[in-house]
PDB file of C-alpha atoms in Angstrom:
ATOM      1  CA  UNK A   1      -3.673  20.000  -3.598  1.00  0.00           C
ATOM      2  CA  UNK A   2      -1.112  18.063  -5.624  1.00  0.00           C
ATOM      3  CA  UNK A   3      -0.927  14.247  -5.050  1.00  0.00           C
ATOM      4  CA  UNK A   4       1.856  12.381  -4.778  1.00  0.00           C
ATOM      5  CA  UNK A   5       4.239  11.974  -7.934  1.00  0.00           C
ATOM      6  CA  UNK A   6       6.271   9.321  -9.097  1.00  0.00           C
ATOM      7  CA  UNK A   7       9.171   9.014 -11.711  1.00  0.00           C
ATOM      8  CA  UNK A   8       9.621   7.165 -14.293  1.00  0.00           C
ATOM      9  CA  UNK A   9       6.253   5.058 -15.056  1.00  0.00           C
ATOM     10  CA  UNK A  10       8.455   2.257 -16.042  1.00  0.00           C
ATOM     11  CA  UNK A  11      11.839   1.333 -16.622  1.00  0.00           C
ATOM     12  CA  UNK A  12      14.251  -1.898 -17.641  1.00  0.00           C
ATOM     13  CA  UNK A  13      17.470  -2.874 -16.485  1.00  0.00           C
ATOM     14  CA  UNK A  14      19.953  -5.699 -16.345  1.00  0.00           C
ATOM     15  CA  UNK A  15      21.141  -7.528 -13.807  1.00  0.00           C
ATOM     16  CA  UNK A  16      23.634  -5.891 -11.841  1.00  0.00           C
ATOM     17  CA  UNK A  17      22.699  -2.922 -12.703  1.00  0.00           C
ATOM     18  CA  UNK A  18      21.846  -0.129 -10.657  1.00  0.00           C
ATOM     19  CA  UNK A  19      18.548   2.299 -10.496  1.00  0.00           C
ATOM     20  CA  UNK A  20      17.054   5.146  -9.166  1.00  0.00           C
ATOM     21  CA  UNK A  21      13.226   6.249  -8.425  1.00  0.00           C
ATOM     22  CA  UNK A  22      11.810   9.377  -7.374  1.00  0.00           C
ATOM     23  CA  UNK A  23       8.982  10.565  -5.660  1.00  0.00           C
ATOM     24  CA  UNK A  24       7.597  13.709  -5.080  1.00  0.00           C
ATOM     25  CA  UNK A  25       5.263  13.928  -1.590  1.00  0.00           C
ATOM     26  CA  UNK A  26       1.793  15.756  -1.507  1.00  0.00           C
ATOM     27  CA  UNK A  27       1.606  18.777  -1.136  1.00  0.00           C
ATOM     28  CA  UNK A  28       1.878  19.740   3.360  1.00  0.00           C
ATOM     29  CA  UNK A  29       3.311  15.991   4.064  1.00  0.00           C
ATOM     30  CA  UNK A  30       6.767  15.651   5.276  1.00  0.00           C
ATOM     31  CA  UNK A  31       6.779  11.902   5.444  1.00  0.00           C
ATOM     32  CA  UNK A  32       7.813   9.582   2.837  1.00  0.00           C
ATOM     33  CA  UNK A  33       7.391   5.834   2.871  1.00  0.00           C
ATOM     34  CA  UNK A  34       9.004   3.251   0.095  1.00  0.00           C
ATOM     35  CA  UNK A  35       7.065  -0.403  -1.116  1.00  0.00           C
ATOM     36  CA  UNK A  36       7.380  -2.714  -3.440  1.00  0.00           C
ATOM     37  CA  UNK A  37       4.749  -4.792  -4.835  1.00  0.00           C
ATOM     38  CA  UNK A  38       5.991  -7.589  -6.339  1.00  0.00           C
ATOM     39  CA  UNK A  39       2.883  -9.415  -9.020  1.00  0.00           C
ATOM     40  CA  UNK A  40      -0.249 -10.617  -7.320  1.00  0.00           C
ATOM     41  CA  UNK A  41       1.135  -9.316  -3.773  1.00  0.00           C
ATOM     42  CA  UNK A  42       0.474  -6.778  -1.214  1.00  0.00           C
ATOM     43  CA  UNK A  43       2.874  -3.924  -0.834  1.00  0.00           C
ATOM     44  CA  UNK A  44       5.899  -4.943   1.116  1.00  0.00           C
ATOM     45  CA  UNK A  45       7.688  -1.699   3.401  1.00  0.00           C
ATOM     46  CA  UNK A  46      10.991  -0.772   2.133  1.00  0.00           C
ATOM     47  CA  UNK A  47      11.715   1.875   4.771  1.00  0.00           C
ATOM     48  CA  UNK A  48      10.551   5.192   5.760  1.00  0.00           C
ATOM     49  CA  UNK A  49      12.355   8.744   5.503  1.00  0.00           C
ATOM     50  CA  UNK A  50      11.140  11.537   8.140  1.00  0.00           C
ATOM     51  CA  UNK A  51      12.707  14.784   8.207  1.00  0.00           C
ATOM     52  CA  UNK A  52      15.163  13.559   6.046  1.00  0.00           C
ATOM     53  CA  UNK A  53      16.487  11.002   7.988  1.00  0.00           C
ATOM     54  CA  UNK A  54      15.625   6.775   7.638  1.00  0.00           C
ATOM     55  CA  UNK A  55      12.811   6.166  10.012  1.00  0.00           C
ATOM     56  CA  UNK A  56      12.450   2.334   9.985  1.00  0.00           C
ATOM     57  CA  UNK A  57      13.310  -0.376   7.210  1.00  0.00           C
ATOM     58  CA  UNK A  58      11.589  -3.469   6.509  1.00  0.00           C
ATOM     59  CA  UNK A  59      13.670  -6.748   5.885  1.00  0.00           C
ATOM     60  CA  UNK A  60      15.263  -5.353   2.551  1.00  0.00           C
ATOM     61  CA  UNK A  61      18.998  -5.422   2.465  1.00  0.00           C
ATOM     62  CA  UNK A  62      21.444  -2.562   2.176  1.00  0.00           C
ATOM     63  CA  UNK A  63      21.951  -2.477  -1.427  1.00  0.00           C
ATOM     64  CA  UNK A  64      18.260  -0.564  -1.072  1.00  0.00           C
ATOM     65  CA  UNK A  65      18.863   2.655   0.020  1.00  0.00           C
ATOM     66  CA  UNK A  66      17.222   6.535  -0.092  1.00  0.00           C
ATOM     67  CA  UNK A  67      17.511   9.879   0.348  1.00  0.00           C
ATOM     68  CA  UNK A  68      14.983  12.777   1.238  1.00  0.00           C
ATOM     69  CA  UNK A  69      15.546  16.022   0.531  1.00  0.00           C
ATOM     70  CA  UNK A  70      14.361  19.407   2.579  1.00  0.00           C
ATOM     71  CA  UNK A  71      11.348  20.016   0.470  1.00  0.00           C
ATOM     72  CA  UNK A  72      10.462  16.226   1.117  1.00  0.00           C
ATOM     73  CA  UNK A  73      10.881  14.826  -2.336  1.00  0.00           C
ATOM     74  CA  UNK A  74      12.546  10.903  -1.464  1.00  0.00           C
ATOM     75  CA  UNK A  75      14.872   8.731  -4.179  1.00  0.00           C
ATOM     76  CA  UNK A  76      14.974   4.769  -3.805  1.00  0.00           C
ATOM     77  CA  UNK A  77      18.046   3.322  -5.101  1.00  0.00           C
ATOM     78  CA  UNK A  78      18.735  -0.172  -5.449  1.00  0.00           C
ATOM     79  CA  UNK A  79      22.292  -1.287  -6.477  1.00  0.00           C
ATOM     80  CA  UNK A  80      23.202  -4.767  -7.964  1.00  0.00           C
ATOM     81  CA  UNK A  81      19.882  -5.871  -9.701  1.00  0.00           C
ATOM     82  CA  UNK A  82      18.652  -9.125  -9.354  1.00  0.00           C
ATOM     83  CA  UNK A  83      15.998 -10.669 -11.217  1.00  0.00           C
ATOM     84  CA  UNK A  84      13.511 -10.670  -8.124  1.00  0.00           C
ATOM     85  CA  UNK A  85      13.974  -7.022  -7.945  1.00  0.00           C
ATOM     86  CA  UNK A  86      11.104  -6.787 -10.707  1.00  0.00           C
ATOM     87  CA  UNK A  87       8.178  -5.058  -9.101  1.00  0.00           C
ATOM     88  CA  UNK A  88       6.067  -2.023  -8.636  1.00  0.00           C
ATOM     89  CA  UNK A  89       7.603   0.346  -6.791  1.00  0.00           C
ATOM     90  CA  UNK A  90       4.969   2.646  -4.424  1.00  0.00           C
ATOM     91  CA  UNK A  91       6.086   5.934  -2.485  1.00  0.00           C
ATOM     92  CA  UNK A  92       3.416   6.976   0.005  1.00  0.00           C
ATOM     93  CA  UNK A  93       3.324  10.332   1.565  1.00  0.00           C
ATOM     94  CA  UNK A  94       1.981  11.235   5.087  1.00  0.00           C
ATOM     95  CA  UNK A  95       1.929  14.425   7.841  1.00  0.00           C
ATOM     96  CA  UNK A  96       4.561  12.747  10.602  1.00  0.00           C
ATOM     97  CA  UNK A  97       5.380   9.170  10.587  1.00  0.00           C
ATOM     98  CA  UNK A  98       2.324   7.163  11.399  1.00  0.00           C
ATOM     99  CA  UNK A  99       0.960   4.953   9.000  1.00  0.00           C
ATOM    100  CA  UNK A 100      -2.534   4.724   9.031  1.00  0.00           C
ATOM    101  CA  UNK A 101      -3.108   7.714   6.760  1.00  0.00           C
ATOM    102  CA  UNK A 102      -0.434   7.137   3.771  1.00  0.00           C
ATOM    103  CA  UNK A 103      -1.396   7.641   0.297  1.00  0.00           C
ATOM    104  CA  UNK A 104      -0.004   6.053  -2.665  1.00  0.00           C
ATOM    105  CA  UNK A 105       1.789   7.587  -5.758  1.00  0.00           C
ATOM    106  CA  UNK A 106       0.930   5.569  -9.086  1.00  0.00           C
ATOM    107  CA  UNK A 107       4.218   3.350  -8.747  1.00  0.00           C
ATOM    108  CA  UNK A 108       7.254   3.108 -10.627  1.00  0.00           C
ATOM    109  CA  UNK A 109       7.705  -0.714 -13.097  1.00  0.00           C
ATOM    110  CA  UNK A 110      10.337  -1.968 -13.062  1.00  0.00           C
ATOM    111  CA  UNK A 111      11.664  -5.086 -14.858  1.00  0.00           C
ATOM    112  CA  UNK A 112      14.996  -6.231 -14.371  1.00  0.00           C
ATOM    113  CA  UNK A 113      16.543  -8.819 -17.091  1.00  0.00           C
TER     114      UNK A 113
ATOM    115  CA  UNK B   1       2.193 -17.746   8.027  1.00  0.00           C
ATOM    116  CA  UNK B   2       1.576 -14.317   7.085  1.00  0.00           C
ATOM    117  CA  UNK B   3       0.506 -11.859   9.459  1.00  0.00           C
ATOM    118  CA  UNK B   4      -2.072 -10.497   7.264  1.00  0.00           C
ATOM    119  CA  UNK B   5      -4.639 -12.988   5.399  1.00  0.00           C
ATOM    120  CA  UNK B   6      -6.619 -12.124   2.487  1.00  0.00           C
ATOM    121  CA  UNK B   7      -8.247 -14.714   0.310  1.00  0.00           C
ATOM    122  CA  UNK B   8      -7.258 -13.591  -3.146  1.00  0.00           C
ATOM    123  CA  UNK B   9     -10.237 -14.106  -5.220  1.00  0.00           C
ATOM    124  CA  UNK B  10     -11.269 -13.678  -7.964  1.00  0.00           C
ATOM    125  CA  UNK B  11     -14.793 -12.668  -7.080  1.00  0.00           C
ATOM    126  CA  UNK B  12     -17.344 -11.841  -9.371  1.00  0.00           C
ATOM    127  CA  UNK B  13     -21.018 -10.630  -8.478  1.00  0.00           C
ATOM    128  CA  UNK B  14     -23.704  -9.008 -10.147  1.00  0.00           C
ATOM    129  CA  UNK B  15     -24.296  -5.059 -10.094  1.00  0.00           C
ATOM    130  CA  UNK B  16     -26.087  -4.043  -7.476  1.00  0.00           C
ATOM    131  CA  UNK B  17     -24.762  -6.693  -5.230  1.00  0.00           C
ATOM    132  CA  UNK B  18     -23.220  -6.346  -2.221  1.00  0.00           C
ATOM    133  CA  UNK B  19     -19.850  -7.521  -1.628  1.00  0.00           C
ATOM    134  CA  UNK B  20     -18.101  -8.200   1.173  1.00  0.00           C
ATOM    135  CA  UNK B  21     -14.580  -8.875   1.717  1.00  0.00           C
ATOM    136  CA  UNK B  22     -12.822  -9.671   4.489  1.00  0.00           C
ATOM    137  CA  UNK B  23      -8.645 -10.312   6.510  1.00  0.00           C
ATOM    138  CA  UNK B  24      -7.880 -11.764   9.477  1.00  0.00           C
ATOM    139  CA  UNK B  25      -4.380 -11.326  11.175  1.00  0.00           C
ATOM    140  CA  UNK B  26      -2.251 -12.499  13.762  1.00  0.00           C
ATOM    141  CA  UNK B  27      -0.513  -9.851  15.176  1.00  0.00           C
ATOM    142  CA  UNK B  28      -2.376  -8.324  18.175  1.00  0.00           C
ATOM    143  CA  UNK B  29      -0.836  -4.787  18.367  1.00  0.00           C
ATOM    144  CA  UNK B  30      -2.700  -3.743  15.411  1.00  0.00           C
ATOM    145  CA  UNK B  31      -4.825  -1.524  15.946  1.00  0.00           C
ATOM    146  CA  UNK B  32      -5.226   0.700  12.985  1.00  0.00           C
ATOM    147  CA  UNK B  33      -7.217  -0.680  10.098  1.00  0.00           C
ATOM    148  CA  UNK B  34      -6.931   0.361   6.500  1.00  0.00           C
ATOM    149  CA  UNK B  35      -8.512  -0.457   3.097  1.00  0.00           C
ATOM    150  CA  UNK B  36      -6.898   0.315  -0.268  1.00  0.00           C
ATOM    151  CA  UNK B  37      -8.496   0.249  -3.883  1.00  0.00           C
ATOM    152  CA  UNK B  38      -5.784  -0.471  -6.522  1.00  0.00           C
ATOM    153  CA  UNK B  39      -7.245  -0.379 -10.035  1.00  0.00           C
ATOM    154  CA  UNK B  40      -4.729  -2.040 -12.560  1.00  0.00           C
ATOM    155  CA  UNK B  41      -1.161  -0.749 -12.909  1.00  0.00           C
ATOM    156  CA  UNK B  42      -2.299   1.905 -10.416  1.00  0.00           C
ATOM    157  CA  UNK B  43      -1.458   2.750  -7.049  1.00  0.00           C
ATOM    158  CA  UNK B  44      -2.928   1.748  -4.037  1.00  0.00           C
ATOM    159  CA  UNK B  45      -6.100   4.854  -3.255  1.00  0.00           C
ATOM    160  CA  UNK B  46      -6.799   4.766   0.616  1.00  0.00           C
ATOM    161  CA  UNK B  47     -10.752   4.082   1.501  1.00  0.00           C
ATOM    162  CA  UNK B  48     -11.087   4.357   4.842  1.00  0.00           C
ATOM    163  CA  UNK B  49      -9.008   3.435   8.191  1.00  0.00           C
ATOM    164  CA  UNK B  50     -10.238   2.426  11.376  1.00  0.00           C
ATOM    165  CA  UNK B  51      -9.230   2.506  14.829  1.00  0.00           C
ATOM    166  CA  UNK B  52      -9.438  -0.267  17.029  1.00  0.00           C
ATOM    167  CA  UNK B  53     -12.990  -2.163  17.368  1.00  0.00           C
ATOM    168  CA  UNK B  54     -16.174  -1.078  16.053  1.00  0.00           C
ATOM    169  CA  UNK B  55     -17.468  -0.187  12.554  1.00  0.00           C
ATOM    170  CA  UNK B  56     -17.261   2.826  10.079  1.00  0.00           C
ATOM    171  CA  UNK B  57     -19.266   3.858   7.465  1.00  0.00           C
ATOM    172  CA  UNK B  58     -18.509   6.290   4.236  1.00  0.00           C
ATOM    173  CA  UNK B  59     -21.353   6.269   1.368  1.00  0.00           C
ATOM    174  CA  UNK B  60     -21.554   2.637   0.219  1.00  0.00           C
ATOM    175  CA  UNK B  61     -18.440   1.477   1.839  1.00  0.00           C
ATOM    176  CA  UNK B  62     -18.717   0.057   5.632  1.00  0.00           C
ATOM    177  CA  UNK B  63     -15.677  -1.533   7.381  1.00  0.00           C
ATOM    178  CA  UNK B  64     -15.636  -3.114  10.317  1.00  0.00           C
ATOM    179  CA  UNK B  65     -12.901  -4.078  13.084  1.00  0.00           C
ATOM    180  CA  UNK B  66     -13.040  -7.334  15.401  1.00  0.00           C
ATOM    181  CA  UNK B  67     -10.245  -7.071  17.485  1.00  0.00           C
ATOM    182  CA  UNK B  68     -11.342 -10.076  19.548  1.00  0.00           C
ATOM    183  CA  UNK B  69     -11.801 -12.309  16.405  1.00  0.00           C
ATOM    184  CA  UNK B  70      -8.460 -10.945  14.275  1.00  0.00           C
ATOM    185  CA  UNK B  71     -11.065 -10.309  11.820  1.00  0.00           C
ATOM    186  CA  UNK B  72     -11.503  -7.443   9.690  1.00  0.00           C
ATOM    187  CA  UNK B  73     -14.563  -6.822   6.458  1.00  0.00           C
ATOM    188  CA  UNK B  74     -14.956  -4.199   4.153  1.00  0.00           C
ATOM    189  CA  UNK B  75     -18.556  -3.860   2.772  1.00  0.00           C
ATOM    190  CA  UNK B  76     -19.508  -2.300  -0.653  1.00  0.00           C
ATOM    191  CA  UNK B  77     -23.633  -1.575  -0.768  1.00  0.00           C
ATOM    192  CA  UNK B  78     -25.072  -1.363  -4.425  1.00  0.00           C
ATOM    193  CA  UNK B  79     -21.701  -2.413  -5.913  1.00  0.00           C
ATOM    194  CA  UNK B  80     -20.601  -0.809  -9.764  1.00  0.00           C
ATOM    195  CA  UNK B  81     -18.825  -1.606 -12.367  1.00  0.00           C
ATOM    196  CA  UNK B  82     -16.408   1.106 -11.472  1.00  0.00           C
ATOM    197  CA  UNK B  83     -16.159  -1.110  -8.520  1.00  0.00           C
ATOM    198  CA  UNK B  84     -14.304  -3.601 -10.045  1.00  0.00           C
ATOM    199  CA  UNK B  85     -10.452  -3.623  -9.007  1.00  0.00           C
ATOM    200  CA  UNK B  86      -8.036  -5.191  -6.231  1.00  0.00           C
ATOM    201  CA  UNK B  87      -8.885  -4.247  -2.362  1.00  0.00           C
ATOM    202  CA  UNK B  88      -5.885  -4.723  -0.257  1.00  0.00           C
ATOM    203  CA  UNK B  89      -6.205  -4.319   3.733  1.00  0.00           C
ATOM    204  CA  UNK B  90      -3.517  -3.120   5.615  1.00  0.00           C
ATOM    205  CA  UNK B  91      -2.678  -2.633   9.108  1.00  0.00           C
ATOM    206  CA  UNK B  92      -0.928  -1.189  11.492  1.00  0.00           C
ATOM    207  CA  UNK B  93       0.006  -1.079  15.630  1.00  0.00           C
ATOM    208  CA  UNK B  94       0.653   2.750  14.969  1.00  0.00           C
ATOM    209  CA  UNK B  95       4.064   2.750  13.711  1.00  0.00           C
ATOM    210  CA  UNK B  96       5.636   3.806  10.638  1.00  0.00           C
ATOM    211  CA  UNK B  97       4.837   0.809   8.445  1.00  0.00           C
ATOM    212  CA  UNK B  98       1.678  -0.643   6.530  1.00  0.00           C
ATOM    213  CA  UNK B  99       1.742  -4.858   6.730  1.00  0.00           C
ATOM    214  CA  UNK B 100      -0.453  -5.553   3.808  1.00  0.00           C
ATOM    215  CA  UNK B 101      -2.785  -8.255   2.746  1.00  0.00           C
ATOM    216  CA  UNK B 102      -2.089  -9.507  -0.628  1.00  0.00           C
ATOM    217  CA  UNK B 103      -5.482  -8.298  -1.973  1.00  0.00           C
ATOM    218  CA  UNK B 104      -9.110  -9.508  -3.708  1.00  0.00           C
ATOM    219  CA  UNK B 105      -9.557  -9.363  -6.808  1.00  0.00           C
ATOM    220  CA  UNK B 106     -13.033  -8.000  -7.387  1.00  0.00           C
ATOM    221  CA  UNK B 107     -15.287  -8.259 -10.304  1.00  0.00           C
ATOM    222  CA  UNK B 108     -18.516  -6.492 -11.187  1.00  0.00           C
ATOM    223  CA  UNK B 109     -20.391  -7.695 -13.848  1.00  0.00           C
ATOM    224  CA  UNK B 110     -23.031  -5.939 -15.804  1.00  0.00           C
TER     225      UNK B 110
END
């Protein structure tokens, strides 16, 4: 059984730039879930992609966005970096689109200057 | 005030101690009750989840759920070194998002 994947490990960009993260689901889930972590928090829900459509969004605004795709791999992109974009990014896979049984990819850094 | 309350730590105990760490909350639709390990620059690992009241055990690891209280503990029996990381609880009311604690730092010292 293959865990959940994230790419890259870490990455740097300058305000105002604009990024993109990717996660690949484990293996049978079809339900992909987006956090960020900012230093010496808890996780914070981004939003929440179910057969390919956005399934719920935390209180992030629009310039996060995301895509799945039919085999249930999910991007996060964030336009216009700010500074207080710097976090860990976490994708978390599931079966359907309850929460109580997501697991965790190893997170994407990423520092914004 | 956050939904989710978690003293942050640090706490350090001996090996061999047992620990015991604990959240209340606010929110009374919870009603699915998570812990997380997080090691450092890692992701969160899922430990166990609970539904509603009551307690659960899984080798050295017992959580329990008091719905009545807003309370929630996570107990680690004969705690290790390897112990030693962030536990973050998170909860749910059965929906598709995790509201997170903001984790305690643990420490196990030789």
């Amino acid at each position: 059984e293959t865990g959940v994947t994230q790419s890259p490990t870490h990455l740097i960009k300058t305000r105002g730039q604009q990024v993109t993260l990717r996660c690949s689901s484990q293996s049978g889930h079809n339900t992909v879930s987006w956090y960020q972590q900012a230093l010496g928090q808890g996780p914070q829900f981004i939003f929440q992609y179910y057969r390919e459509e956005e399934n719920g969004r935390g209180n992030f605004p629009p310039r996060f966005s995301g895509l799945q795709f039919p085999n249930y791999s999910s991007e996060l992109n964030v336009n216009a970096l700010e500074l207080d974009d710097s976090a860990l990014y976490l994708c978390a896979s599931s079966l359907g689109a309850n929460a109580y049984e997501q697991y965790f990819g190893p997170g994407t850094r990423l520092t914004v200057t | 005030q956050k939904e989710v309350e978690q003293d942050p730590g640090p706490l350090s105990v001996p090996e061999g101690a047992i620990v015991s760490l604990n959240c209340t909350y606010s929110n009374s639709a919870f009603q699915y009750f998570m812990w997380y390990r997080q090691y450092s620059r890692k992701g969160p690992e899922l430990l166990m989840y609970t539904y509603s009241s009551g307690n659960k055990e899984d080798g050295r690891f017992t959580a329990q759920v008091d719905k009545s209280s807003k309370y929630i503990s996570l107990f680690i029996r004969d705690s290790q070194p390897s112990d030693s990381a962030t536990y973050l609880c998170a909860m749910t009311g059965g929906g598709n998002k995790l509201t997170f604690g903001t984790g305690t730092q643990l420490k196990v010292e030789l």
